């Protein structure tokens, strides 16, 4: 569920060009790609058009994504939230019993400002934070294997230690990952032997283990 109303990027990153269909009772059917059911604002607005909405409209849209989409039986519902603590976050945490939140940051201090606010928001609404993922952690030289920390170093570890959270994984800067996302063919499907696929899978397994431990699954979407 792509809840980034102003910048819905999931359709592009998954290579989805078709629109969701609707049932006879006008419920939306998610588009399926690589066995992933997807719903996004990107399906509902013309490509390149800006979404200029106030809070109540965002609240209505995300409420419909929860209650008027034929999600069917799911293993887990992953919600991609925009940065910060805006209307999308507040709407969803008030309407859905989340099993937990995963904090994604980049290493530099300026990124940690929003991350701290996000963690505190989850704490205030009693949503457990499952851990921290550090993206763009370093750049590995293809010739010598040296790791260059382009965007500072240790930001994810710093924020994790500050709030007593585990580090779920560190994802390096990778041209292949970026290119596969732009092409709508995620690296995990394009090249399962790529070194970073193991990192993504390890993060996913850790998240699922923690979700199971919270026993926080909801039957609202069945």
PDB file of C-alpha atoms in Angstrom:
ATOM      1  CA  UNK A   1       0.000   0.000   0.000  1.00  0.00           C
ATOM      2  CA  UNK A   2       1.673   3.144  -1.272  1.00  0.00           C
ATOM      3  CA  UNK A   3       0.595   5.824   1.200  1.00  0.00           C
ATOM      4  CA  UNK A   4       2.895   8.527  -0.188  1.00  0.00           C
ATOM      5  CA  UNK A   5       0.055  10.544  -1.711  1.00  0.00           C
ATOM      6  CA  UNK A   6       2.197  13.419  -2.983  1.00  0.00           C
ATOM      7  CA  UNK A   7       5.012  11.286  -4.385  1.00  0.00           C
ATOM      8  CA  UNK A   8       3.726   7.804  -5.235  1.00  0.00           C
ATOM      9  CA  UNK A   9       6.733   5.959  -6.664  1.00  0.00           C
ATOM     10  CA  UNK A  10       5.776   2.317  -6.136  1.00  0.00           C
ATOM     11  CA  UNK A  11       4.079   1.850  -9.561  1.00  0.00           C
ATOM     12  CA  UNK A  12       7.256   3.031 -11.309  1.00  0.00           C
ATOM     13  CA  UNK A  13       9.559   0.930  -9.149  1.00  0.00           C
ATOM     14  CA  UNK A  14       7.474  -2.205  -9.730  1.00  0.00           C
ATOM     15  CA  UNK A  15       6.950  -1.545 -13.434  1.00  0.00           C
ATOM     16  CA  UNK A  16       3.158  -1.304 -13.166  1.00  0.00           C
ATOM     17  CA  UNK A  17       1.412   0.548 -15.976  1.00  0.00           C
ATOM     18  CA  UNK A  18      -2.099  -0.896 -15.777  1.00  0.00           C
ATOM     19  CA  UNK A  19      -4.871   0.559 -13.617  1.00  0.00           C
ATOM     20  CA  UNK A  20      -6.753  -1.278 -10.869  1.00  0.00           C
ATOM     21  CA  UNK A  21     -10.110  -2.745 -11.827  1.00  0.00           C
ATOM     22  CA  UNK A  22     -13.276  -2.455  -9.786  1.00  0.00           C
ATOM     23  CA  UNK A  23     -15.857  -4.968  -8.661  1.00  0.00           C
ATOM     24  CA  UNK A  24     -19.604  -4.710  -9.272  1.00  0.00           C
ATOM     25  CA  UNK A  25     -19.997  -3.010  -5.905  1.00  0.00           C
ATOM     26  CA  UNK A  26     -17.298  -0.505  -6.882  1.00  0.00           C
ATOM     27  CA  UNK A  27     -14.495  -1.841  -4.704  1.00  0.00           C
ATOM     28  CA  UNK A  28     -10.985  -1.521  -6.130  1.00  0.00           C
ATOM     29  CA  UNK A  29      -8.967  -4.631  -6.947  1.00  0.00           C
ATOM     30  CA  UNK A  30      -5.207  -4.211  -6.342  1.00  0.00           C
ATOM     31  CA  UNK A  31      -2.854  -4.621  -9.282  1.00  0.00           C
ATOM     32  CA  UNK A  32      -0.665  -7.710  -8.843  1.00  0.00           C
ATOM     33  CA  UNK A  33       3.021  -7.723  -9.755  1.00  0.00           C
ATOM     34  CA  UNK A  34       5.454 -10.490  -8.800  1.00  0.00           C
ATOM     35  CA  UNK A  35       2.758 -11.895  -6.486  1.00  0.00           C
ATOM     36  CA  UNK A  36       2.576  -8.544  -4.670  1.00  0.00           C
ATOM     37  CA  UNK A  37      -0.825  -6.825  -4.509  1.00  0.00           C
ATOM     38  CA  UNK A  38      -0.373  -3.102  -4.940  1.00  0.00           C
ATOM     39  CA  UNK A  39      -2.545  -0.030  -4.448  1.00  0.00           C
ATOM     40  CA  UNK A  40      -1.218   3.487  -4.975  1.00  0.00           C
ATOM     41  CA  UNK A  41      -2.293   7.044  -5.599  1.00  0.00           C
ATOM     42  CA  UNK A  42      -0.118   6.747  -8.689  1.00  0.00           C
ATOM     43  CA  UNK A  43      -2.845   4.602 -10.283  1.00  0.00           C
ATOM     44  CA  UNK A  44      -5.480   7.278  -9.813  1.00  0.00           C
ATOM     45  CA  UNK A  45      -3.882  10.442 -11.217  1.00  0.00           C
ATOM     46  CA  UNK A  46      -2.416  11.108 -14.680  1.00  0.00           C
ATOM     47  CA  UNK A  47       1.360  10.728 -14.908  1.00  0.00           C
ATOM     48  CA  UNK A  48       3.145  13.975 -14.091  1.00  0.00           C
ATOM     49  CA  UNK A  49       0.111  15.659 -12.555  1.00  0.00           C
ATOM     50  CA  UNK A  50       0.682  17.235  -9.148  1.00  0.00           C
ATOM     51  CA  UNK A  51      -1.530  16.150  -6.254  1.00  0.00           C
ATOM     52  CA  UNK A  52      -2.614  19.296  -4.424  1.00  0.00           C
ATOM     53  CA  UNK A  53      -4.713  18.017  -1.549  1.00  0.00           C
ATOM     54  CA  UNK A  54      -5.417  19.131   1.966  1.00  0.00           C
ATOM     55  CA  UNK A  55      -5.540  16.826   4.971  1.00  0.00           C
ATOM     56  CA  UNK A  56      -9.223  15.758   4.823  1.00  0.00           C
ATOM     57  CA  UNK A  57      -8.828  14.514   1.232  1.00  0.00           C
ATOM     58  CA  UNK A  58      -5.770  12.468   2.163  1.00  0.00           C
ATOM     59  CA  UNK A  59      -7.685  11.042   5.112  1.00  0.00           C
ATOM     60  CA  UNK A  60     -10.570  10.015   2.831  1.00  0.00           C
ATOM     61  CA  UNK A  61      -8.295   8.409   0.222  1.00  0.00           C
ATOM     62  CA  UNK A  62      -6.274   6.342   2.687  1.00  0.00           C
ATOM     63  CA  UNK A  63      -9.424   5.300   4.523  1.00  0.00           C
ATOM     64  CA  UNK A  64     -10.745   3.979   1.204  1.00  0.00           C
ATOM     65  CA  UNK A  65      -7.444   2.194   0.551  1.00  0.00           C
ATOM     66  CA  UNK A  66      -8.032   0.366   3.823  1.00  0.00           C
ATOM     67  CA  UNK A  67     -11.758  -0.305   3.700  1.00  0.00           C
ATOM     68  CA  UNK A  68     -12.736  -0.265   0.003  1.00  0.00           C
ATOM     69  CA  UNK A  69      -9.931  -2.244  -1.596  1.00  0.00           C
ATOM     70  CA  UNK A  70     -10.278  -5.998  -2.144  1.00  0.00           C
ATOM     71  CA  UNK A  71      -6.997  -6.937  -0.505  1.00  0.00           C
ATOM     72  CA  UNK A  72      -8.073 -10.515   0.096  1.00  0.00           C
ATOM     73  CA  UNK A  73      -6.117 -12.744   2.449  1.00  0.00           C
ATOM     74  CA  UNK A  74      -2.638 -11.338   3.000  1.00  0.00           C
ATOM     75  CA  UNK A  75       0.534 -12.643   4.589  1.00  0.00           C
ATOM     76  CA  UNK A  76       1.378  -9.087   5.601  1.00  0.00           C
ATOM     77  CA  UNK A  77       0.404  -5.594   4.463  1.00  0.00           C
ATOM     78  CA  UNK A  78       3.414  -3.342   3.920  1.00  0.00           C
ATOM     79  CA  UNK A  79       2.568   0.369   3.988  1.00  0.00           C
ATOM     80  CA  UNK A  80       5.074   2.734   2.357  1.00  0.00           C
ATOM     81  CA  UNK A  81       4.770   6.027   4.243  1.00  0.00           C
ATOM     82  CA  UNK A  82       6.174   9.403   3.187  1.00  0.00           C
ATOM     83  CA  UNK A  83       8.866  11.035   5.346  1.00  0.00           C
ATOM     84  CA  UNK A  84       7.845  13.002   8.392  1.00  0.00           C
ATOM     85  CA  UNK A  85       4.772  12.955  10.611  1.00  0.00           C
ATOM     86  CA  UNK A  86       2.058  14.322   8.345  1.00  0.00           C
ATOM     87  CA  UNK A  87      -1.553  13.521   7.522  1.00  0.00           C
ATOM     88  CA  UNK A  88      -0.864  10.115   5.995  1.00  0.00           C
ATOM     89  CA  UNK A  89       0.878   8.820   9.104  1.00  0.00           C
ATOM     90  CA  UNK A  90      -1.733  10.193  11.483  1.00  0.00           C
ATOM     91  CA  UNK A  91      -4.659   8.846   9.452  1.00  0.00           C
ATOM     92  CA  UNK A  92      -3.260   5.339   9.251  1.00  0.00           C
ATOM     93  CA  UNK A  93      -2.082   4.919  12.828  1.00  0.00           C
ATOM     94  CA  UNK A  94      -5.513   6.039  14.008  1.00  0.00           C
ATOM     95  CA  UNK A  95      -7.407   3.600  11.775  1.00  0.00           C
ATOM     96  CA  UNK A  96      -5.229   0.488  11.525  1.00  0.00           C
ATOM     97  CA  UNK A  97      -3.637  -1.532  14.359  1.00  0.00           C
ATOM     98  CA  UNK A  98      -0.099  -1.639  13.015  1.00  0.00           C
ATOM     99  CA  UNK A  99       2.132  -4.551  13.947  1.00  0.00           C
ATOM    100  CA  UNK A 100       5.089  -2.169  13.865  1.00  0.00           C
ATOM    101  CA  UNK A 101       7.025   0.482  12.001  1.00  0.00           C
ATOM    102  CA  UNK A 102      10.370   0.164  10.237  1.00  0.00           C
ATOM    103  CA  UNK A 103      12.483   3.312  10.253  1.00  0.00           C
ATOM    104  CA  UNK A 104      14.525   3.950   7.093  1.00  0.00           C
ATOM    105  CA  UNK A 105      17.240   6.589   7.202  1.00  0.00           C
ATOM    106  CA  UNK A 106      20.401   7.687   5.448  1.00  0.00           C
ATOM    107  CA  UNK A 107      23.576   8.193   7.501  1.00  0.00           C
ATOM    108  CA  UNK A 108      23.840  11.992   7.668  1.00  0.00           C
ATOM    109  CA  UNK A 109      22.631  14.000  10.659  1.00  0.00           C
ATOM    110  CA  UNK A 110      20.166  16.099   8.653  1.00  0.00           C
ATOM    111  CA  UNK A 111      18.234  12.926   7.786  1.00  0.00           C
ATOM    112  CA  UNK A 112      18.084  11.928  11.434  1.00  0.00           C
ATOM    113  CA  UNK A 113      16.007  15.001  12.320  1.00  0.00           C
ATOM    114  CA  UNK A 114      12.895  13.626  10.602  1.00  0.00           C
ATOM    115  CA  UNK A 115      13.703  10.112  11.775  1.00  0.00           C
ATOM    116  CA  UNK A 116      13.638  11.155  15.429  1.00  0.00           C
ATOM    117  CA  UNK A 117      10.239  12.772  14.925  1.00  0.00           C
ATOM    118  CA  UNK A 118       8.942   9.656  13.222  1.00  0.00           C
ATOM    119  CA  UNK A 119      10.096   7.372  16.034  1.00  0.00           C
ATOM    120  CA  UNK A 120       8.580   9.638  18.674  1.00  0.00           C
ATOM    121  CA  UNK A 121       5.293   9.759  16.752  1.00  0.00           C
ATOM    122  CA  UNK A 122       5.113   5.951  16.685  1.00  0.00           C
ATOM    123  CA  UNK A 123       5.872   5.862  20.406  1.00  0.00           C
ATOM    124  CA  UNK A 124       3.114   8.380  21.177  1.00  0.00           C
ATOM    125  CA  UNK A 125       0.498   6.338  19.292  1.00  0.00           C
ATOM    126  CA  UNK A 126       1.693   3.015  20.773  1.00  0.00           C
ATOM    127  CA  UNK A 127       3.020   1.540  17.525  1.00  0.00           C
ATOM    128  CA  UNK A 128       6.150  -0.531  18.203  1.00  0.00           C
ATOM    129  CA  UNK A 129       9.232   0.391  16.192  1.00  0.00           C
ATOM    130  CA  UNK A 130      10.743  -2.833  14.889  1.00  0.00           C
ATOM    131  CA  UNK A 131      14.147  -1.440  13.996  1.00  0.00           C
ATOM    132  CA  UNK A 132      16.219   0.792  11.750  1.00  0.00           C
ATOM    133  CA  UNK A 133      17.370   0.288   8.162  1.00  0.00           C
ATOM    134  CA  UNK A 134      20.222   2.498   6.951  1.00  0.00           C
ATOM    135  CA  UNK A 135      20.010   3.176   3.216  1.00  0.00           C
ATOM    136  CA  UNK A 136      22.880   4.524   1.087  1.00  0.00           C
ATOM    137  CA  UNK A 137      25.287   3.457   3.809  1.00  0.00           C
ATOM    138  CA  UNK A 138      28.435   3.377   1.694  1.00  0.00           C
ATOM    139  CA  UNK A 139      29.798   3.035  -1.826  1.00  0.00           C
ATOM    140  CA  UNK A 140      31.990   0.044  -2.640  1.00  0.00           C
ATOM    141  CA  UNK A 141      34.748   0.606  -5.196  1.00  0.00           C
ATOM    142  CA  UNK A 142      34.353  -1.920  -8.016  1.00  0.00           C
ATOM    143  CA  UNK A 143      38.115  -2.071  -8.518  1.00  0.00           C
ATOM    144  CA  UNK A 144      39.581  -2.376  -5.049  1.00  0.00           C
ATOM    145  CA  UNK A 145      36.584  -3.112  -2.819  1.00  0.00           C
ATOM    146  CA  UNK A 146      37.169  -0.051  -0.594  1.00  0.00           C
ATOM    147  CA  UNK A 147      34.050   1.235   1.182  1.00  0.00           C
ATOM    148  CA  UNK A 148      33.610   5.002   0.832  1.00  0.00           C
ATOM    149  CA  UNK A 149      31.134   6.548   3.270  1.00  0.00           C
ATOM    150  CA  UNK A 150      29.762   9.254   0.996  1.00  0.00           C
ATOM    151  CA  UNK A 151      27.010  10.488   3.328  1.00  0.00           C
ATOM    152  CA  UNK A 152      28.840  10.378   6.647  1.00  0.00           C
ATOM    153  CA  UNK A 153      28.961   7.216   8.701  1.00  0.00           C
ATOM    154  CA  UNK A 154      26.971   5.531  11.446  1.00  0.00           C
ATOM    155  CA  UNK A 155      23.764   7.583  11.372  1.00  0.00           C
ATOM    156  CA  UNK A 156      21.584   4.496  11.521  1.00  0.00           C
ATOM    157  CA  UNK A 157      23.576   3.038  14.404  1.00  0.00           C
ATOM    158  CA  UNK A 158      23.435   6.380  16.216  1.00  0.00           C
ATOM    159  CA  UNK A 159      19.652   6.657  16.044  1.00  0.00           C
ATOM    160  CA  UNK A 160      19.217   2.974  16.899  1.00  0.00           C
ATOM    161  CA  UNK A 161      21.379   3.323  19.996  1.00  0.00           C
ATOM    162  CA  UNK A 162      19.615   6.535  21.005  1.00  0.00           C
ATOM    163  CA  UNK A 163      16.217   4.806  21.060  1.00  0.00           C
ATOM    164  CA  UNK A 164      17.333   1.300  22.005  1.00  0.00           C
ATOM    165  CA  UNK A 165      16.403  -0.196  18.631  1.00  0.00           C
ATOM    166  CA  UNK A 166      18.074  -2.918  16.565  1.00  0.00           C
ATOM    167  CA  UNK A 167      19.772  -2.261  13.237  1.00  0.00           C
ATOM    168  CA  UNK A 168      17.915  -4.407  10.698  1.00  0.00           C
ATOM    169  CA  UNK A 169      20.417  -3.865   7.894  1.00  0.00           C
ATOM    170  CA  UNK A 170      22.626  -1.490   5.945  1.00  0.00           C
ATOM    171  CA  UNK A 171      22.073  -1.039   2.212  1.00  0.00           C
ATOM    172  CA  UNK A 172      24.957   0.436   0.187  1.00  0.00           C
ATOM    173  CA  UNK A 173      24.737   2.800  -2.747  1.00  0.00           C
ATOM    174  CA  UNK A 174      24.385   0.613  -5.817  1.00  0.00           C
ATOM    175  CA  UNK A 175      23.972   1.638  -9.440  1.00  0.00           C
ATOM    176  CA  UNK A 176      22.345  -1.711 -10.195  1.00  0.00           C
ATOM    177  CA  UNK A 177      19.728  -1.231  -7.478  1.00  0.00           C
ATOM    178  CA  UNK A 178      18.943   2.278  -8.737  1.00  0.00           C
ATOM    179  CA  UNK A 179      18.738   1.202 -12.366  1.00  0.00           C
ATOM    180  CA  UNK A 180      16.502  -1.769 -11.635  1.00  0.00           C
ATOM    181  CA  UNK A 181      14.150   0.434  -9.612  1.00  0.00           C
ATOM    182  CA  UNK A 182      13.948   2.999 -12.409  1.00  0.00           C
ATOM    183  CA  UNK A 183      13.283   0.199 -14.889  1.00  0.00           C
ATOM    184  CA  UNK A 184      10.449  -1.203 -12.769  1.00  0.00           C
ATOM    185  CA  UNK A 185      12.276  -4.484 -12.298  1.00  0.00           C
ATOM    186  CA  UNK A 186      13.501  -4.710  -8.674  1.00  0.00           C
ATOM    187  CA  UNK A 187      16.938  -6.197  -8.214  1.00  0.00           C
ATOM    188  CA  UNK A 188      15.530  -9.021  -6.101  1.00  0.00           C
ATOM    189  CA  UNK A 189      13.623 -10.245  -9.174  1.00  0.00           C
ATOM    190  CA  UNK A 190      16.133  -9.203 -11.844  1.00  0.00           C
ATOM    191  CA  UNK A 191      19.265 -10.778 -10.380  1.00  0.00           C
ATOM    192  CA  UNK A 192      18.769 -12.966  -7.326  1.00  0.00           C
ATOM    193  CA  UNK A 193      22.544 -13.522  -7.168  1.00  0.00           C
ATOM    194  CA  UNK A 194      23.293  -9.815  -6.760  1.00  0.00           C
ATOM    195  CA  UNK A 195      25.173  -9.311  -3.464  1.00  0.00           C
ATOM    196  CA  UNK A 196      22.538  -6.958  -2.073  1.00  0.00           C
ATOM    197  CA  UNK A 197      19.663  -9.385  -2.570  1.00  0.00           C
ATOM    198  CA  UNK A 198      20.888 -11.252   0.503  1.00  0.00           C
ATOM    199  CA  UNK A 199      20.745  -7.978   2.451  1.00  0.00           C
ATOM    200  CA  UNK A 200      17.155  -7.286   1.399  1.00  0.00           C
ATOM    201  CA  UNK A 201      16.071 -10.834   2.231  1.00  0.00           C
ATOM    202  CA  UNK A 202      17.775 -10.712   5.617  1.00  0.00           C
ATOM    203  CA  UNK A 203      16.002  -7.439   6.462  1.00  0.00           C
ATOM    204  CA  UNK A 204      12.658  -8.894   5.375  1.00  0.00           C
ATOM    205  CA  UNK A 205      13.146 -12.018   7.503  1.00  0.00           C
ATOM    206  CA  UNK A 206      14.039  -9.937  10.555  1.00  0.00           C
ATOM    207  CA  UNK A 207      10.952  -7.749  10.075  1.00  0.00           C
ATOM    208  CA  UNK A 208       8.634 -10.754   9.656  1.00  0.00           C
ATOM    209  CA  UNK A 209      10.085 -12.383  12.758  1.00  0.00           C
ATOM    210  CA  UNK A 210       9.395  -9.245  14.774  1.00  0.00           C
ATOM    211  CA  UNK A 211       5.897  -8.880  13.301  1.00  0.00           C
ATOM    212  CA  UNK A 212       5.076 -12.441  14.324  1.00  0.00           C
ATOM    213  CA  UNK A 213       6.451 -11.735  17.792  1.00  0.00           C
ATOM    214  CA  UNK A 214       4.163  -8.721  18.257  1.00  0.00           C
ATOM    215  CA  UNK A 215       1.102 -10.799  17.284  1.00  0.00           C
ATOM    216  CA  UNK A 216      -0.082  -7.544  15.743  1.00  0.00           C
ATOM    217  CA  UNK A 217      -1.756  -8.816  12.600  1.00  0.00           C
ATOM    218  CA  UNK A 218      -5.192  -7.350  11.952  1.00  0.00           C
ATOM    219  CA  UNK A 219      -8.226  -9.022  10.437  1.00  0.00           C
ATOM    220  CA  UNK A 220      -9.546  -5.670   9.215  1.00  0.00           C
ATOM    221  CA  UNK A 221      -8.332  -6.307   5.674  1.00  0.00           C
ATOM    222  CA  UNK A 222      -9.613  -9.841   5.233  1.00  0.00           C
TER     223      UNK A 222
END
